[in-house]
Coordinates of C-alpha atoms in Angstrom, one line a residue:
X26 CA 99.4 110.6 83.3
X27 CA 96.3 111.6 82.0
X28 CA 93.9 113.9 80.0
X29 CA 90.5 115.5 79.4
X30 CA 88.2 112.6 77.8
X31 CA 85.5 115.4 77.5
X32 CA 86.9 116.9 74.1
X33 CA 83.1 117.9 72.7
X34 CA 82.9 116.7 69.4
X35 CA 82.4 118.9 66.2
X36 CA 80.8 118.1 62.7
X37 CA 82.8 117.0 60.3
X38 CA 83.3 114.5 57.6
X39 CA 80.0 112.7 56.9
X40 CA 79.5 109.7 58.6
X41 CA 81.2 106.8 56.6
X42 CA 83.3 108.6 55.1
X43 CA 87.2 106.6 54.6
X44 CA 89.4 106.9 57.6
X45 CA 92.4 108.7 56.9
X46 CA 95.6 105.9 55.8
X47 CA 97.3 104.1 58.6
X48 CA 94.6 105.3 61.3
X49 CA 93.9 101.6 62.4
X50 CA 98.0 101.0 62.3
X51 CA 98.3 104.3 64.3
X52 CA 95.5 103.8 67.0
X53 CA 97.4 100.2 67.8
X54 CA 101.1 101.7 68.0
X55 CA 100.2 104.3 70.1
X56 CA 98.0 102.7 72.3
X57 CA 100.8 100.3 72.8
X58 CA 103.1 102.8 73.6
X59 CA 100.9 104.8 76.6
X60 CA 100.6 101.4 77.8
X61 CA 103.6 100.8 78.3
X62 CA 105.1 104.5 79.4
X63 CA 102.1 103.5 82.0
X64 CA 102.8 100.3 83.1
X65 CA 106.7 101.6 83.7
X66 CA 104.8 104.5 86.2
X67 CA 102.7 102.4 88.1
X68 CA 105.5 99.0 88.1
X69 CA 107.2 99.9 91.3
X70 CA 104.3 100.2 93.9
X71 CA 103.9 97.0 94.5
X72 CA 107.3 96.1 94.9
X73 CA 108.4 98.5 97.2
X74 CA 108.7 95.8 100.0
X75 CA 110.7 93.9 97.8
X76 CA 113.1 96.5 96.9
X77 CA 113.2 97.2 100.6
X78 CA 114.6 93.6 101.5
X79 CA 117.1 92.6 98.3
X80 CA 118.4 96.2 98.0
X81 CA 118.4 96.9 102.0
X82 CA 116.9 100.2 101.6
X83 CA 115.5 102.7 104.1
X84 CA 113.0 105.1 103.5
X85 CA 114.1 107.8 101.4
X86 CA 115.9 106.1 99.1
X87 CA 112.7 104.2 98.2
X88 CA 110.7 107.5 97.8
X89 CA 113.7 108.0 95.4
X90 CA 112.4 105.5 93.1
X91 CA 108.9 107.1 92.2
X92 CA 110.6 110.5 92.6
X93 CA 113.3 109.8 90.2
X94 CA 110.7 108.7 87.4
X95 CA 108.2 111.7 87.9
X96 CA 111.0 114.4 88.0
X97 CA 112.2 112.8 84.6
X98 CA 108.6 113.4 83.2
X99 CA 107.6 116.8 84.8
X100 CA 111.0 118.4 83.8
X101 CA 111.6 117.2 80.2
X102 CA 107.2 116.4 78.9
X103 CA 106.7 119.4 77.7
X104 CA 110.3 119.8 75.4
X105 CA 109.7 116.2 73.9
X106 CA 106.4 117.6 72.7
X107 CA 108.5 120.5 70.7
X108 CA 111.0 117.7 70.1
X109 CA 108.3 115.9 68.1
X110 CA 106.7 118.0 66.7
X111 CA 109.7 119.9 65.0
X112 CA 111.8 116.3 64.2
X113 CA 108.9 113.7 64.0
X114 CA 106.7 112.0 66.5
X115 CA 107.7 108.7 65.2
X116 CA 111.4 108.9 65.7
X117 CA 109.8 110.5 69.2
X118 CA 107.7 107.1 70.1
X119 CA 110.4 105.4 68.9
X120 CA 113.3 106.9 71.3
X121 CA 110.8 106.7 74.4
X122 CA 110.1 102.9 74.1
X123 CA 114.0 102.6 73.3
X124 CA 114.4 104.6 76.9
X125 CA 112.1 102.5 78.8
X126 CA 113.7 99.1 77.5
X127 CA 117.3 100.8 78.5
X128 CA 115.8 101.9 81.9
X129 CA 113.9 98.9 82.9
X130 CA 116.9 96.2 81.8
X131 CA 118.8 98.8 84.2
X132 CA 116.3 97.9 87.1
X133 CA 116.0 94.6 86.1
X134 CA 119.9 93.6 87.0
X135 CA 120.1 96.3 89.5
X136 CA 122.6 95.5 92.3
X137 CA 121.8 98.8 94.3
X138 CA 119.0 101.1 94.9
X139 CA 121.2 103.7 93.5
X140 CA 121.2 101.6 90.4
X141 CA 117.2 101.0 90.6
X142 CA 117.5 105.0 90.4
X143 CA 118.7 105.5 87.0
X144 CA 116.5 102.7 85.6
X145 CA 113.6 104.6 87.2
X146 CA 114.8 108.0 85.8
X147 CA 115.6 106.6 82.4
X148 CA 111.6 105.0 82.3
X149 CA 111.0 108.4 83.2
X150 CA 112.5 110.3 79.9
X151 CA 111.1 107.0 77.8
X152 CA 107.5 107.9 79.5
X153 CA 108.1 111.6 78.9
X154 CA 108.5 111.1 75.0
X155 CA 105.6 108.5 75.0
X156 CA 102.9 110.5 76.5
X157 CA 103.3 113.6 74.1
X158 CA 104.3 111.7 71.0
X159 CA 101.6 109.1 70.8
X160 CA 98.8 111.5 72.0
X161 CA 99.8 114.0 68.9
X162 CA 100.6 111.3 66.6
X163 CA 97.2 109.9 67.0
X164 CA 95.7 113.1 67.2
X165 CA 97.0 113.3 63.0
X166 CA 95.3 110.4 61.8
X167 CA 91.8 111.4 62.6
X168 CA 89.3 113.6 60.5
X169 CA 87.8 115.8 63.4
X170 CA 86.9 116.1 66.5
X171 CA 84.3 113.1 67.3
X172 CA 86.8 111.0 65.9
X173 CA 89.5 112.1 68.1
X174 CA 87.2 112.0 71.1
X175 CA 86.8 108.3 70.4
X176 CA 90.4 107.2 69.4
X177 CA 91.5 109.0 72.7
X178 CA 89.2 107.6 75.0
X179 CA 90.9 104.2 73.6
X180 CA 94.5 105.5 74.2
X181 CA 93.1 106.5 77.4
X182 CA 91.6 103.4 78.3
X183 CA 94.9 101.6 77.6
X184 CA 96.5 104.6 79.3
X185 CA 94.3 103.3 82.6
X186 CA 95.1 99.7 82.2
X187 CA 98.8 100.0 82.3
X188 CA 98.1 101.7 85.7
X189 CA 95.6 99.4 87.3
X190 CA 97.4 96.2 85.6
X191 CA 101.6 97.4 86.1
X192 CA 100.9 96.2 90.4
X193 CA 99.8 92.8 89.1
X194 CA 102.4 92.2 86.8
X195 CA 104.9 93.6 89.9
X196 CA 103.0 91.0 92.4
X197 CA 102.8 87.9 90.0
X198 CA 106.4 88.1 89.0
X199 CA 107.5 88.7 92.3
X200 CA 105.5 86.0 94.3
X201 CA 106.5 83.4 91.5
X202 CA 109.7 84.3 90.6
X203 CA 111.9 87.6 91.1
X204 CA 110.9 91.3 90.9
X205 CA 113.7 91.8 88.6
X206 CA 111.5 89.5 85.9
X207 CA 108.4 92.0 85.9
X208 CA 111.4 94.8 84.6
X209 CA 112.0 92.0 82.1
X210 CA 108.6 91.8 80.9
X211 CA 108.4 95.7 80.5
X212 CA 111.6 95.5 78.2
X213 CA 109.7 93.2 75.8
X214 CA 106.5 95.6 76.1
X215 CA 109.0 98.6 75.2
X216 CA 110.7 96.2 72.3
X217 CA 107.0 95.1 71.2
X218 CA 106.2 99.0 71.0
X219 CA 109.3 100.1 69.2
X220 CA 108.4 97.4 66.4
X221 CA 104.7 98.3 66.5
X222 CA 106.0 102.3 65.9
X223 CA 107.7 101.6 63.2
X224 CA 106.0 99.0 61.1
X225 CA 102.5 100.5 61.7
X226 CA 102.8 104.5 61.9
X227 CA 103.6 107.2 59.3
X228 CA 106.0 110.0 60.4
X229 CA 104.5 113.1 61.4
X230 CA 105.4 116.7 62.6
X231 CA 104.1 120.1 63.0
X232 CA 103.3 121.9 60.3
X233 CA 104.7 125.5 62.1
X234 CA 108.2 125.3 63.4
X235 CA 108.0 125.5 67.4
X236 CA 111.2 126.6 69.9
X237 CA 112.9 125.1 71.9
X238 CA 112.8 127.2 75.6
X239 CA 116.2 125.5 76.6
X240 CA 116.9 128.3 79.4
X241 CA 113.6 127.8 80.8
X242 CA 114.2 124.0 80.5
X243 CA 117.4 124.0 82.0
X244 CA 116.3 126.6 85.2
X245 CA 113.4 124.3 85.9
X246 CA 115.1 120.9 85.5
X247 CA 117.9 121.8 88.3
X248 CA 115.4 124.1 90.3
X249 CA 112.9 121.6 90.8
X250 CA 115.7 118.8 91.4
X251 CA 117.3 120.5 94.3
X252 CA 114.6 121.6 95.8
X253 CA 112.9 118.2 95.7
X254 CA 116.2 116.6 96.9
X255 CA 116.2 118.8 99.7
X256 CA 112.5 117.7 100.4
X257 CA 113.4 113.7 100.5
X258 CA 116.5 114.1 102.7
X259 CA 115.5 116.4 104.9
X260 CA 113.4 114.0 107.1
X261 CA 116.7 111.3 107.6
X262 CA 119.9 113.6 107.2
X263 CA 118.0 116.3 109.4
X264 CA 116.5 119.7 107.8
X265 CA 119.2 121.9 109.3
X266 CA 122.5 120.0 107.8
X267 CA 124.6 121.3 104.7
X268 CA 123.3 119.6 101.5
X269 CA 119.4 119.8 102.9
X270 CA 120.1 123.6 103.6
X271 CA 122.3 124.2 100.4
X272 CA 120.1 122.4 97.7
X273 CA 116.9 123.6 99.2
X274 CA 118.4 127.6 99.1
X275 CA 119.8 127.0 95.3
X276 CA 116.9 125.3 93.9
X277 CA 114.4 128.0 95.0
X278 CA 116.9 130.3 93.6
X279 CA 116.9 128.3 90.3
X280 CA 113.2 128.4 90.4
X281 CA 112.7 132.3 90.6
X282 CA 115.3 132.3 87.4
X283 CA 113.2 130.4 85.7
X284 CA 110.6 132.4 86.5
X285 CA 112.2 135.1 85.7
X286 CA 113.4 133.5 82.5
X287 CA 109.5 132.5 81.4
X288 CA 108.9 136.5 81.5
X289 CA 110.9 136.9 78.0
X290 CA 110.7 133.9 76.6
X291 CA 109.2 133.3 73.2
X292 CA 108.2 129.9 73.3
X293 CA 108.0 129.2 77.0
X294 CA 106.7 126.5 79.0
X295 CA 104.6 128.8 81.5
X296 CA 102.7 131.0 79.8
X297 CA 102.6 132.9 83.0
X298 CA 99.8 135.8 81.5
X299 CA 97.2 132.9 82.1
X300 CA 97.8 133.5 85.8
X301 CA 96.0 136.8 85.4
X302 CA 93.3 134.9 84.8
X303 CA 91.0 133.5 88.5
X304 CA 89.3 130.9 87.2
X305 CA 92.7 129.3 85.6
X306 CA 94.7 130.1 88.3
X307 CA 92.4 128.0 90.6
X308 CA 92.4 124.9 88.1
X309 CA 96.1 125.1 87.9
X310 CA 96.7 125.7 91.8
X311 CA 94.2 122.6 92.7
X312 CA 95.8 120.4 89.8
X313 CA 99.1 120.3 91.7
X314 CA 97.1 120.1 95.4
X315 CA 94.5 117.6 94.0
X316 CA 97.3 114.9 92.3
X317 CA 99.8 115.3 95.5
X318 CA 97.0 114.2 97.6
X319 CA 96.1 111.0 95.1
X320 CA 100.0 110.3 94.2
X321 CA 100.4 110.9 98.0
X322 CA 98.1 107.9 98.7
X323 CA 99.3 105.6 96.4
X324 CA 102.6 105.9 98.0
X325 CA 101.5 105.4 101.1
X326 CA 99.8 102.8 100.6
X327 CA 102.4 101.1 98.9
X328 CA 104.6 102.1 102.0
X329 CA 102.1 101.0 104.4
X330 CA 101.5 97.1 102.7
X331 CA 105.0 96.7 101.1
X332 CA 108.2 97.9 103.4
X333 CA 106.2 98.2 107.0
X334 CA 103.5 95.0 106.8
X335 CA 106.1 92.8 104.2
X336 CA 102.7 91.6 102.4
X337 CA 102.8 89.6 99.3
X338 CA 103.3 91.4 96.5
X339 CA 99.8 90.3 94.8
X340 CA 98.0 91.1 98.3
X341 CA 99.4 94.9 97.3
X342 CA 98.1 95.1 94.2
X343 CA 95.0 95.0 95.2
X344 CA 94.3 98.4 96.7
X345 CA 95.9 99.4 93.5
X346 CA 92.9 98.0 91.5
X347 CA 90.8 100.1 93.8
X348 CA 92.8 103.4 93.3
X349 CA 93.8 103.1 89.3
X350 CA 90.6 100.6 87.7
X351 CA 87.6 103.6 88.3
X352 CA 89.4 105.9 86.3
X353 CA 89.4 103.1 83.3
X354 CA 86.0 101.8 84.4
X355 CA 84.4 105.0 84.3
X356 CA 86.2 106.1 81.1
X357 CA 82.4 106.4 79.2
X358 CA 80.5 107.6 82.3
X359 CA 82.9 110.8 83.0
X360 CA 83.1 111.6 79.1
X361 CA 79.2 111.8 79.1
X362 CA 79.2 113.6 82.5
X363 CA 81.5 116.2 81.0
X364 CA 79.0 116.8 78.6
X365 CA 76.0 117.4 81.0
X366 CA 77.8 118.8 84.7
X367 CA 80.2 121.3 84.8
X368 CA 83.3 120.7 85.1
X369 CA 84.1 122.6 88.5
X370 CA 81.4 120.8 90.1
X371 CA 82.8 117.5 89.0
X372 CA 86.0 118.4 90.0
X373 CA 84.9 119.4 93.6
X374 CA 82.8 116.3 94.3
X375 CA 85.9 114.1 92.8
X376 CA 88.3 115.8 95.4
X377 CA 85.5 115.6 98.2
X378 CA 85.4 111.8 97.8
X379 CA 89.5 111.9 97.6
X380 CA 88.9 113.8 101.2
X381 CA 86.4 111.0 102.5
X382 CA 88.6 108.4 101.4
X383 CA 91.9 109.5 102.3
X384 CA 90.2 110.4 106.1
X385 CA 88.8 107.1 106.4
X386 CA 92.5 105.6 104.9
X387 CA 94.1 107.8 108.0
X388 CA 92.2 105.3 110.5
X389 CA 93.2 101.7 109.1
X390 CA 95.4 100.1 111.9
X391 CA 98.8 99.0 110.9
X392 CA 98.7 96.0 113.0
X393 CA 95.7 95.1 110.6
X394 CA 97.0 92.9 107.8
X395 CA 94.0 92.3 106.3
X396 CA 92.7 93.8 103.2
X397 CA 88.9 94.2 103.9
X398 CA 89.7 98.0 105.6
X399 CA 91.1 99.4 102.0
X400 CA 87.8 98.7 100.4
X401 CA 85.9 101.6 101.0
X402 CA 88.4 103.9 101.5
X403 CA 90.8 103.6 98.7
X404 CA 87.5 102.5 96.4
X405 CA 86.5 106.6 97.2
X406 CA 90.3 107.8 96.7
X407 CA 89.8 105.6 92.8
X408 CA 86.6 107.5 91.7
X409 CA 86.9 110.7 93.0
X410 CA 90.4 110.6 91.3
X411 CA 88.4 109.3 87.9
X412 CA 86.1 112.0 88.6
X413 CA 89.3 114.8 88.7
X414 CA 91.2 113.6 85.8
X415 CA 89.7 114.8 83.2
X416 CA 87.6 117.3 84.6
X417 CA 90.8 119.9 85.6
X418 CA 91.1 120.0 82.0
X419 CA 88.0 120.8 81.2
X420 CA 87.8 123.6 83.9
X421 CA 91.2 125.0 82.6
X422 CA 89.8 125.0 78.9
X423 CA 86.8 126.4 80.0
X424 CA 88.3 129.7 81.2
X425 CA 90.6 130.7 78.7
X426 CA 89.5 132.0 75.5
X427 CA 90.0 129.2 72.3
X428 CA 93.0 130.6 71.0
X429 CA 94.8 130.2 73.9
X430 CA 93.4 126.6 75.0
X431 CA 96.7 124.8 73.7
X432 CA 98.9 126.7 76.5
X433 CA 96.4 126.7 78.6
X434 CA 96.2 122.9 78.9
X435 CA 99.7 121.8 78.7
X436 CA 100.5 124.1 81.6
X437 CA 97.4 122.7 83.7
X438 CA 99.0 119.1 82.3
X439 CA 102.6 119.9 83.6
X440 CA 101.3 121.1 86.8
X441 CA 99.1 118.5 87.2
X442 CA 102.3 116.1 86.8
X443 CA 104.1 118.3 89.2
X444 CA 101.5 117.6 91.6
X445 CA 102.3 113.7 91.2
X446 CA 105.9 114.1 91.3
X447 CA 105.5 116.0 94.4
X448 CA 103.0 113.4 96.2
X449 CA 105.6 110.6 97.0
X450 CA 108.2 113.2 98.3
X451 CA 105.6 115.6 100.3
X452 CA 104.4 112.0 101.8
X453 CA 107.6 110.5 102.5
X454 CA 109.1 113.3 104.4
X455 CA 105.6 114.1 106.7
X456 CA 105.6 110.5 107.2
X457 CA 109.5 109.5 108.0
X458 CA 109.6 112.6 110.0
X459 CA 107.0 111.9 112.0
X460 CA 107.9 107.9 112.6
X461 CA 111.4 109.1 113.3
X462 CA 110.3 111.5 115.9
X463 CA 107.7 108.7 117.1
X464 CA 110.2 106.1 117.6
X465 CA 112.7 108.2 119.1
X466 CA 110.0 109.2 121.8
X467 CA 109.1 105.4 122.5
X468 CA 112.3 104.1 122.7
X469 CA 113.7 106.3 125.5
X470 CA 111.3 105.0 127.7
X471 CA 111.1 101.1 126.6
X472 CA 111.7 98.9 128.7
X473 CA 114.2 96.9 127.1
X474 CA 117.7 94.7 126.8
X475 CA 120.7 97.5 126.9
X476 CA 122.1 95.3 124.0
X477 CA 118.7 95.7 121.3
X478 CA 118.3 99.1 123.2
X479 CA 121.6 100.0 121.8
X480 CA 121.5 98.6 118.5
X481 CA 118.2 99.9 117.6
X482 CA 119.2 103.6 118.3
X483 CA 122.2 102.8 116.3
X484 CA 120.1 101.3 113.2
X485 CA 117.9 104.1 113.4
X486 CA 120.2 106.2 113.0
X487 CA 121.7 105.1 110.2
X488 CA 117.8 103.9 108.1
X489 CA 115.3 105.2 110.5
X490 CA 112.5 103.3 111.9
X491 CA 111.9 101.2 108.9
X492 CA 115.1 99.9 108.7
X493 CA 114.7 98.4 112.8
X494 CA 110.9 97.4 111.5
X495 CA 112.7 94.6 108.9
X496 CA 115.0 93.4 111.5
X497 CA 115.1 89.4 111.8
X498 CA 114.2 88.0 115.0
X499 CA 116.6 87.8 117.0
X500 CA 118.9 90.2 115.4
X501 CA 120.2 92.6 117.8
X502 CA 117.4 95.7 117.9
X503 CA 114.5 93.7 116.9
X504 CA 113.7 93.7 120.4
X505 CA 112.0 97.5 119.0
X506 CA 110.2 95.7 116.5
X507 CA 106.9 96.8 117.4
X508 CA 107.7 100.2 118.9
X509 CA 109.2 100.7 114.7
X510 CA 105.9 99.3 113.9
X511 CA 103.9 101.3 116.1
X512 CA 105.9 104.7 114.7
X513 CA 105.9 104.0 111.0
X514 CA 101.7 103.7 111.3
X515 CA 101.3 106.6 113.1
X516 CA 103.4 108.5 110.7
X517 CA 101.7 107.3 107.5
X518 CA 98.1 108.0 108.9
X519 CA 99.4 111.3 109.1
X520 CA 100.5 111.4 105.9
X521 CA 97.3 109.8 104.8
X522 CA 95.4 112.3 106.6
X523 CA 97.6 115.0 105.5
X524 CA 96.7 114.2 101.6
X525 CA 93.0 114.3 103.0
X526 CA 93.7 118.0 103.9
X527 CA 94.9 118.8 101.1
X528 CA 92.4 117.0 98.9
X529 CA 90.0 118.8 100.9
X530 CA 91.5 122.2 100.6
X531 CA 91.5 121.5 96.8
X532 CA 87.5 120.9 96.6
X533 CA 86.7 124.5 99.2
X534 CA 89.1 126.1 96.3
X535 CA 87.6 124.9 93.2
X536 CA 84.2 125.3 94.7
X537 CA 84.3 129.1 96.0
X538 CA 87.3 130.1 93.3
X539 CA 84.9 129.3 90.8
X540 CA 81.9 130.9 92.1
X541 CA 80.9 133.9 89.5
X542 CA 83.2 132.5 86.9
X543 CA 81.7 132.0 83.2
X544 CA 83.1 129.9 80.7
X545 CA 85.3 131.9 78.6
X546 CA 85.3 129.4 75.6
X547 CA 81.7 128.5 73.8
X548 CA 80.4 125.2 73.3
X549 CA 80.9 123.3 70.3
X550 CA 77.4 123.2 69.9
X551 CA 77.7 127.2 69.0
X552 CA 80.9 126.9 67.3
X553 CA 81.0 126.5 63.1
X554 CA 82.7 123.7 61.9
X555 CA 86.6 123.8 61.8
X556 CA 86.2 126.7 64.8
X557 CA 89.4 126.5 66.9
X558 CA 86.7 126.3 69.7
X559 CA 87.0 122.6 69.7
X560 CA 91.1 122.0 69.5
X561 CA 91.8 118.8 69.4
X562 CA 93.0 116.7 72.9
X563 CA 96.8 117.1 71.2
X564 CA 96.5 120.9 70.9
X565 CA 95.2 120.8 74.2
X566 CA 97.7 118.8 76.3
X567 CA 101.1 119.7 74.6
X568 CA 100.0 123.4 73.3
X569 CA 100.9 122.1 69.5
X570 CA 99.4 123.8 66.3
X571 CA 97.0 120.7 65.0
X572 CA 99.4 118.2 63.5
X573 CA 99.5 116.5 60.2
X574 CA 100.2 113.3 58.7
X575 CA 103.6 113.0 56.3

């Protein structure tokens, strides 16, 4: 979860002039709170393996875990924003961390996977309040714009850590005690937030009454459930049974309602008139590409070291630090570059390097246990992904005139998220599909004992080749240990090479879709002071009329 650091700044009070009450109180709480809605996002990638062995998982059910919290966010973001804004971001901040404490004591004593679901889908609500609330919340303690450009490059920093950090937490807990204590420690960050909301912050709201779009809400939330659903399944159950056929059918029918629904409504959560619009339509379209491909790495790679190669947890968090730090690290240089490159051309060279990297990623040999062949690959994947971030944003912004830029944003912002949501599932079922058909291929001609020929067909059936990959030796079917092995890697350099596709595709559309296009918003430098041409980062992810301390 991200936004645009490049927010041009504006004139306003003179310098030294007194920072509006509580803004030092404010900047801590809600800094706290990304952090930890964060840290709850990125906890499970390195702990995948883990979860694979105590819970006795197969492969979509752990695809379920990341799903579960994403779908949570992408489906309910947006309405927390009106939520806070109309009842109070602080009561808002306050619910989310109370969600992610619930969720992540869930997880924490989980005796199922099905269990580790609902704690991953109740992080995902708490996360889903967070984001909105303590981005607008912030966004009302500050005089202008420069000052909101700077106290949101620090909730973005912190926004960055919990990402690059949440893998190391997972791996130190897990290699020195259980993974259920890294859940623990999220509950006290959660606990630590709720006190730091309400002891530090002010309440504050809208000042214009905004509506709720509860049929939109409700079409989207079960559309884009089934649909996804039907997407994870698909590769184990098979594509052509019942529920896979049935979900898949509904859910796209639920989708065209709510697009249907989005026509007439008067607050909605597409604005679908900014589609008429080339140069937004491209940002919007590459948004979701662009974030599948990174979202699709991540979770391979947490596939690929975790459940297949059973590495220490802290040996994968590593390529973590690769793919999440650049996008903290290069917080300062991106925000200057915004200033000086446009932001298409950014955003084509950051998905060109996601291309590079994700190629190079779809040649690492899963026999290879070492780490020294993620270095330059997922190092690529990190800062073109720091390089995309924020500069879909800015592109999005920058064709749409100001009055608009509020919509215009939080649908490029709820896509975007889409695109993450739809990264784990997309690369779990290319991935298990192909390993299943791999495996299946291999082990009709292995030359093998009838008794592990047998039970490996059998276990397969039942968990695919992952589940005969973390067979014990000498348990009957492990026999097919490495021909799993051998199946699982060639499936996930697909996948890996499949999110290189699609990165790529993402940079040939943002660079020839934008071709001809001219900003549609001027430059702050042009703009009086006060001009809605410089909205403030809140107005421009949640679409919120500029908010006000009470």
């Amino acid at each position: 979860m991200t936004l645009n650091n490049g927010t041009a700044a504006s004139h306003g009070p003179t310098a030294g002039a007194a920072r509006k009450p509580g803004y030092a109180g404010t900047l801590a709480a809600t800094s706290c709170a990304v952090f930890v809605a964060q840290v709850a996002n990125a906890l499970p990638a390195s702990l995948n393996g883990l979860f694979q062995e105590d819970l006795n998982t197969h492969g979509s059910q752990l695809t379920w875990i990341t799903a579960a919290f994403m779908i949570a966010v992408v489906c309910f973001e947006f309405t927390f924003g009106v939520l806070g804004d109309r009842f109070g971001r602080k009561k808002l901040i306050t619910a989310g961390a109370a969600f992610v404490a619930a969720g992540s004591t869930v997880a924490a004593v989980a005796p199922t996977v099905q269990v580790l679901w609902v704690g991953a889908a109740l992080n995902g609500l708490g996360a889903g309040a967070l984001f909105p609330g303590s981005l607008t919340m912030l966004a009302s303690v500050t005089r202008n714009a420069r000052e909101r450009a700077q106290a949101v490059a620090l909730w973005s920093g912190f926004l960055s850590a919990g990402a690059a950090l949440s893998p190391l937490l997972g791996g130190v807990f897990a290699k020195y005690g259980s993974w259920r204590g890294s859940f623990l420690v999220l509950v006290g960050l959660a606990t630590l937030s709720v006190l730091f909301t309400l002891r530090l912050t002010s309440e504050s709201r809208s000042p214009e009454k905004r509506e709720l779009d509860v049929p939109g809400q409700i079409t989207f939330a079960i559309g884009l459930v089934l649909v996804l659903y039907a997407a994870v399944e698909g590769p184990e159950a098979g594509w052509t049974t019942l529920p896979v056929i049935l979900s898949g059918t509904i859910g796209i029918t639920f989708l065209a309602g709510f697009v249907l629904v989005e026509v007439g409504a008067k607050s909605p959560i597409f604005d679908l008139s900014l589609f008429r619009n080339r140069a937004f339509t491209v940002s919007s379209v590459v948004a979701v590409i662009g974030m599948l491909a990174f979202l699709g790495a991540c979770f391979a790679t947490s596939m690929w070291l975790g459940p297949i190669q059973h590495q220490d947890p802290l040996r994968v968090a590593v390529p973590f630090l690769l793919l999440q730090g650049p996008a903290f690290v290069l917080i300062p240089v991106v925000s200057r570059l915004l200033h000086r490159v446009a932001p298409a051309w950014l955003l084509a060279s950051g998905f060109l390097l996601m291309t590079v990297g994700c190629l190079l990623a779809s040649r690492l040999d899963i026999t290879d246990t070492g780490l020294t062949a993620f270095v330059v690959p997922h190092l690529l994947i990190g800062i073109g992904f720091a390089l995309c971030v924020s500069s879909v944003t800015a592109v999005a912004l920058d064709s749409v005139p100001p009055q608009l830029a509020g919509m215009a944003s939080a649908t490029t912002n709820m896509l975007r998220d889409l695109g993450f949501a739809l990264g784990p599932v997309v690369v779990g079922a290319i991935a298990l599909s192909k390993a299943g058909t791999a495996f299946t291929s291999r082990l009709a001609g292995a030359d093998l004992p009838a008794e592990h020929l047998r039970a490996a067909r059998g276990i397969a059936a039942e968990g695919g080749p992952i589940a005969v990959n973390s067979l014990p030796p000498g348990a009957p079917g492990s026999a097919a240990h490495d021909l799993a092995l051998e199946a699982l890697g060639s499936g996930f350099s697909n996948a890996f090479l499949v999110c290189g596709t699609a990165a790529g595709a993402a940079a040939v559309l943002t660079a020839v879709g934008m071709i001809g296009v001219r900003p549609a918003r001027s430059s702050p430098a042009q703009s009086p002071a006060g001009s809605s041409a410089t909205s403030s980062p809140a107005t421009e992810r949640y679409g919120a009329p500029e908010p006000t301390a009470r």
